[in-house]
Each structure stands twice: as structure tokens, then as C-alpha cells.
XYZ file of C-alpha atoms in Angstrom:
338
model
C -7.674 9.225 -32.572
C -5.144 6.994 -30.800
C -2.306 9.530 -30.582
C -4.681 12.530 -30.856
C -2.334 14.544 -33.057
C -3.454 15.669 -36.507
C -2.194 17.709 -39.398
C -5.631 19.298 -39.738
C -8.794 19.340 -37.666
C -11.920 20.200 -39.664
C -14.786 21.566 -37.565
C -18.061 20.852 -39.361
C -19.086 17.979 -41.594
C -21.117 19.696 -44.311
C -20.110 20.031 -47.959
C -17.307 22.505 -47.229
C -15.772 20.561 -44.356
C -15.982 17.184 -46.058
C -14.490 18.589 -49.260
C -11.529 20.033 -47.358
C -11.062 16.731 -45.534
C -11.249 14.806 -48.808
C -8.473 16.693 -50.574
C -6.332 16.624 -47.433
C -6.886 12.897 -46.974
C -5.932 12.293 -50.584
C -2.801 14.334 -49.848
C -1.892 11.750 -47.177
C -2.568 14.163 -44.363
C -3.835 13.002 -40.991
C -7.255 14.622 -40.658
C -9.987 14.662 -38.036
C -13.526 15.842 -38.853
C -15.574 16.945 -35.837
C -19.244 17.225 -36.743
C -22.235 18.088 -34.570
C -24.658 16.740 -37.196
C -26.639 19.950 -37.751
C -26.407 20.806 -41.472
C -28.163 23.992 -42.551
C -30.104 22.254 -45.345
C -31.404 19.401 -43.174
C -35.072 20.533 -43.507
C -34.890 20.310 -47.309
C -35.955 17.069 -48.994
C -33.585 17.582 -51.903
C -30.708 19.800 -52.961
C -30.469 21.306 -56.409
C -27.904 22.949 -58.656
C -24.992 20.622 -57.827
C -23.820 19.133 -61.110
C -24.282 15.327 -61.128
C -26.093 15.450 -57.748
C -29.113 17.567 -58.675
C -32.138 16.427 -56.669
C -30.143 14.314 -54.206
C -31.378 14.342 -50.577
C -28.908 16.308 -48.417
C -28.497 13.489 -45.896
C -27.668 11.038 -48.687
C -25.142 13.481 -50.155
C -23.339 13.910 -46.841
C -23.455 10.181 -46.138
C -21.772 9.470 -49.444
C -19.151 12.105 -48.647
C -18.351 10.487 -45.318
C -18.000 7.089 -46.976
C -15.562 8.542 -49.505
C -13.375 9.872 -46.691
C -13.026 6.381 -45.228
C -10.888 5.356 -48.214
C -8.185 7.753 -47.097
C -8.010 6.963 -43.389
C -9.645 10.193 -42.264
C -10.996 10.131 -38.705
C -14.437 11.498 -37.853
C -16.326 11.993 -34.591
C -19.834 13.195 -33.781
C -19.054 15.924 -31.292
C -18.691 19.672 -30.876
C -15.542 21.725 -30.560
C -15.602 23.675 -27.320
C -12.462 25.732 -27.963
C -9.514 26.173 -30.315
C -6.461 27.453 -28.458
C -3.112 28.496 -29.987
C -0.256 26.502 -28.458
C 2.280 29.320 -28.764
C 4.182 27.506 -31.520
C 1.884 28.289 -34.434
C -0.331 25.258 -33.897
C -3.451 24.499 -31.849
C -5.093 22.514 -29.104
C -8.671 21.642 -30.027
C -10.896 20.905 -27.034
C -13.934 18.720 -27.659
C -17.238 19.004 -25.836
C -16.893 15.422 -24.571
C -13.895 16.521 -22.540
C -11.170 15.250 -24.849
C -8.612 17.299 -26.743
C -6.489 16.871 -29.853
C -3.533 18.670 -31.370
C -3.862 20.292 -34.805
C -1.253 21.936 -36.960
C -3.992 23.721 -38.893
C -7.741 24.223 -38.372
C -10.562 24.488 -40.897
C -13.802 25.966 -39.577
C -16.825 24.827 -41.591
C -19.388 25.554 -38.900
C -21.903 27.281 -41.176
C -24.764 29.536 -40.141
C -28.081 29.400 -38.325
C -31.104 30.821 -40.157
C -33.131 33.296 -38.126
C -36.674 33.287 -39.500
C -39.419 35.909 -39.330
C -41.529 35.490 -36.210
C -44.695 34.586 -38.110
C -46.529 31.554 -36.700
C -46.104 28.541 -38.971
C -43.008 29.760 -40.841
C -40.468 27.750 -38.834
C -42.602 24.592 -38.961
C -42.810 24.658 -42.766
C -39.262 25.882 -43.424
C -37.648 23.970 -46.285
C -40.977 22.476 -47.403
C -43.278 25.154 -48.820
C -41.730 28.060 -46.913
C -38.554 28.713 -48.864
C -35.703 31.164 -49.196
C -33.676 30.496 -52.349
C -35.423 30.254 -55.740
C -32.246 28.829 -57.272
C -32.529 25.948 -54.797
C -36.271 25.348 -55.050
C -37.776 27.528 -57.771
C -37.957 24.866 -60.474
C -39.817 22.449 -58.206
C -42.537 25.029 -57.391
C -42.636 26.822 -60.740
C -45.928 28.428 -61.753
C -47.476 28.001 -58.310
C -49.019 30.845 -56.323
C -46.097 32.542 -54.577
C -46.187 34.735 -51.531
C -43.215 36.796 -50.357
C -42.830 38.218 -46.858
C -41.262 41.657 -47.028
C -37.906 41.647 -45.220
C -36.854 44.163 -42.607
C -35.211 46.444 -43.565
C -37.209 46.382 -46.765
C -35.915 45.686 -50.222
C -37.854 44.288 -53.143
C -35.117 42.032 -54.511
C -36.602 38.679 -53.513
C -40.115 39.567 -54.707
C -38.754 40.666 -58.079
C -36.422 37.685 -58.405
C -39.044 34.980 -57.897
C -41.110 36.294 -60.820
C -38.695 34.315 -63.005
C -40.364 31.139 -61.690
C -43.991 32.282 -61.368
C -46.050 35.180 -62.635
C -48.464 34.834 -59.711
C -46.526 36.636 -56.968
C -47.938 38.513 -53.995
C -45.712 40.616 -51.735
C -46.915 40.996 -48.149
C -45.571 44.272 -46.764
C -46.230 43.371 -43.106
C -44.955 46.324 -41.056
C -43.655 48.301 -44.043
C -45.760 51.455 -44.352
C -44.327 53.499 -47.192
C -42.483 52.478 -50.335
C -40.514 54.833 -52.560
C -42.181 55.519 -55.901
C -39.355 53.695 -57.697
C -40.131 50.499 -55.744
C -43.844 50.682 -56.603
C -42.923 51.128 -60.260
C -40.582 48.133 -60.348
C -43.027 45.857 -58.545
C -45.826 46.921 -60.881
C -43.672 46.363 -63.964
C -42.830 42.860 -62.713
C -46.525 42.056 -62.147
C -46.172 41.669 -58.356
C -49.356 42.200 -56.338
C -48.671 44.154 -53.135
C -50.699 43.632 -49.974
C -50.427 45.952 -46.987
C -51.058 44.804 -43.425
C -49.359 42.603 -40.845
C -49.257 38.830 -41.414
C -50.589 36.842 -38.454
C -50.065 33.278 -39.661
C -50.309 30.631 -42.349
C -53.213 28.500 -43.500
C -52.397 24.790 -43.838
C -54.540 21.893 -45.047
C -53.522 18.254 -45.548
C -49.966 19.196 -44.556
C -49.664 21.751 -47.326
C -49.641 25.537 -47.362
C -52.901 26.965 -48.692
C -52.808 30.621 -47.709
C -51.359 33.585 -45.849
C -53.549 35.101 -43.128
C -53.435 38.795 -42.206
C -54.113 40.263 -38.793
C -57.382 41.765 -40.060
C -58.662 38.271 -40.937
C -58.141 38.352 -44.688
C -56.660 35.203 -46.215
C -54.786 35.183 -49.518
C -54.524 31.786 -51.205
C -50.846 30.880 -51.658
C -49.125 27.503 -51.994
C -45.509 28.699 -51.638
C -44.093 31.381 -49.369
C -40.636 32.903 -49.801
C -39.009 34.524 -46.791
C -35.653 36.195 -46.355
C -33.987 34.471 -43.434
C -31.132 36.127 -41.591
C -28.079 33.832 -41.727
C -26.152 34.189 -38.475
C -22.631 32.772 -38.632
C -21.563 30.424 -35.852
C -18.711 32.714 -34.896
C -17.887 31.665 -31.347
C -14.600 29.912 -32.153
C -13.401 32.668 -34.487
C -14.339 35.408 -32.058
C -12.439 33.696 -29.254
C -9.393 33.444 -31.536
C -9.536 37.173 -32.253
C -10.447 36.887 -35.936
C -11.294 40.034 -37.847
C -14.867 40.356 -39.159
C -16.416 42.385 -41.969
C -19.918 43.774 -42.241
C -22.268 42.340 -44.873
C -25.911 43.230 -45.654
C -27.006 40.399 -43.340
C -24.484 40.857 -40.550
C -20.804 40.243 -39.706
C -18.758 37.482 -41.350
C -15.043 36.717 -40.987
C -12.488 38.373 -43.218
C -10.923 35.736 -45.492
C -8.557 35.848 -48.452
C -9.027 34.127 -51.815
C -8.038 30.778 -50.264
C -10.440 31.271 -47.309
C -7.630 31.886 -44.841
C -8.833 34.013 -41.907
C -6.831 36.731 -40.181
C -5.843 34.144 -37.539
C -2.666 32.399 -38.774
C -3.310 28.710 -39.335
C -7.127 28.969 -39.398
C -9.382 28.792 -42.467
C -13.149 29.414 -42.673
C -15.037 27.763 -45.543
C -18.607 27.504 -46.802
C -21.244 29.562 -45.021
C -18.788 30.129 -42.164
C -17.063 32.525 -44.581
C -20.055 34.141 -46.289
C -23.867 34.134 -46.410
C -24.294 33.268 -50.109
C -22.374 29.975 -50.347
C -24.560 27.280 -51.889
C -23.576 23.609 -51.536
C -21.546 23.572 -54.739
C -19.721 26.785 -53.781
C -19.045 25.462 -50.289
C -17.516 22.274 -51.670
C -15.263 24.327 -53.935
C -14.145 26.488 -51.017
C -13.237 23.424 -48.971
C -11.251 21.990 -51.855
C -9.304 25.200 -52.374
C -8.502 25.561 -48.688
C -7.382 21.939 -48.498
C -4.890 22.279 -51.339
C -3.395 25.445 -49.853
C -3.087 23.935 -46.375
C -1.338 20.829 -47.694
C 1.165 22.883 -49.691
C 1.805 25.199 -46.735
C 2.524 22.319 -44.371
C 4.708 20.556 -46.904
C 6.861 23.614 -47.569
C 7.057 24.451 -43.870
C 8.430 21.019 -43.065
C 10.886 21.099 -45.948
C 12.100 24.539 -44.849
C 12.508 23.263 -41.281
C 14.646 20.374 -42.453
C 16.632 22.659 -44.727
C 17.400 24.942 -41.770
C 18.517 21.972 -39.704
C 20.775 20.795 -42.506
C 22.372 24.229 -42.700
C 22.879 24.240 -38.944
C 24.684 20.898 -39.116
C 21.958 19.113 -37.193
C 21.029 16.847 -40.072
C 22.165 13.318 -39.269
C 22.322 10.540 -41.868
C 19.416 8.860 -40.094
C 17.332 12.015 -40.287
C 18.254 12.465 -43.950
C 17.066 8.968 -44.755
C 13.829 9.533 -42.851
C 12.957 12.810 -44.550
C 13.771 11.298 -47.949
C 11.366 8.474 -47.201
C 8.611 10.880 -46.213
C 9.138 13.171 -49.172
C 8.973 10.189 -51.490
C 5.722 9.182 -49.833
C 4.283 12.639 -50.293
C 4.199 13.316 -46.570
C 6.722 15.365 -44.650
C 6.615 15.979 -40.901
C 9.011 17.796 -38.628
C 11.646 15.410 -37.241
C 12.755 15.357 -33.666
C 16.105 17.102 -33.181
């Protein structure tokens, strides 16, 4: 960070951010990754469904990613971004929480989401262990165990029906839900889901393992796994301050992005869970890669067009021509001083 000027600043060091930084570093771009060290999947012991990395601990996966970036001269700091401010010339000043600031031609936001959990005592403490959300992430590891499912608000039966693929012993706890449409009762019955009415007051735990779900009336239902539908809340502070457009989703607002994950703010991309609630690790990495390739090409063509315009205006000196030729040959083109 000696001259504090970068082609791209990546905010967030999860799978999406590191993937974007990797492809940009391999494109000989100067990149800074600013990471607060709060990955969404930190509570999980392992991550699944990522080809060649299935079962790898999340911390180990991210550590390996950071080591790979070192090969390409990418800078990284453990910090937060306090603000991203347009500089009036199509680029940005990125203010860090430690009081410093850097310049960025483009910004990638990979800030992810925060999971809001049901306010049932014990759920937050066991999150990512035997209180789970995604059966694609954890279903195989807990297959054929006794599943419980907390009914979400507003209610839909999707999660309770889905987890029957991994266990036929599934109990849905309706909590505050009082009436279900006949069609919902029929589907749950056809799937073999037991339905229990009544508010849930807490979890039963023995020897650091879930053993049951306790209702407010004192009844306890033996369960060893509990699925809950968390509410993923996007960390949208930076995008909101920039005036980004948002769209409504079933779980709340997320930024509008195009197929390359470009937001409605020129020069700013949002990748991974910062762009949508359903991005698993492998999807997030793919989003970062795609954004990185588009950003590199955009910067390259912008610089070439700038030099072309200068040539046409007669401002292209032999020295400047030699310099741009050198940079093009090296795969890296920057605007030259006039």
C-alpha cells in the first residue's frame, strides 16, 4: 500500500472477493483486498458441495485462497471500509476504518450477509453445528437423523418438505402459526412430515449435542438436528450510500446487478451473497471470477481508448508511444500523464 493507488479494491475476503482478486491479480492488476474477517460460514466445521474441496474447513479454504493471491502481488489488509466515495472522474476514494484511504479505479463489494435467526433460546449458540439452514450444505452429514424444522414467518412449507430427501423422520414445529391451508396439510402429510402445534420455548442439549425441542407447554420432542430458515440481511451500507438501486426478494432487498454482477453504480460490482441470498460458496467464487474478468477488460479498453484519443489529438509523443507499447506488451495499460 505504499502509493495507495489501486486498479481495484475488493471489499470482503470470502470466496467471492478472493476469487475476484485472484483473476485480477493474474491479469497483472494492482489489487487491494480489505477484509474484516467475518465470513458467513465461520460457525460451520466444514463446507460441502465445492468440487475438489468438499468437506474442507472454511477457514482452511480461505487461508489457502489468501496464500494463492500472494503469488500475484495482491495486497491485503484486515480492516473495514468506512466509505466509498466517487472522485468525480469515474473512480473512487476508499476510506478505511483505521483512518487511511486509498484510490480505486473500480470497486468490488463482497461484503456478504448477516443471518438473522429465530429468537428461540439455544438456536444462535448451536448455529452451524446441529442447528442448520441448508440441507445441500449439511444434509448428507446428518442423513437419517431425527430432524426438526422451525416454521418460518411468514409461513411456507418448503424447507420442511425439502429436508425429507435426507431423512424420513421430520417434525415441523408450527410455533405461532395457527392455521394452514388444506393444500399445505395435504403436502406435508404426503411427505410424511409430523406437524406439531404450539410455541417453541427452547432446545434440549446434553453432552454438547442437541437432544430435543421443548415447547412452551413443557412437552419435549426428541430431535438431534434442527433446521431453521434464517433471514439473510445484506450488508448494504456502502451500496446505499452510493445510491445503488435495490430489488425486493422473498427475504428482503438486494442490489440490482447485471449478468456480470455490475451494480447500478458505475464502476461498482457486488458479488457473492452481497448480490443475492442464495449464493453458495461455489456460486460466489464463480461470481467473483466473472466480475474480475469483466473489470480487467473494461479497464484495458478504457486505457487504450484514452491513448487512442490522445494520439488523434496530436498529444501522443514518441516517449508516450514507447511507454504504452511496453505496457500493452506486458498486459497492463494505465493512463499516461499528458
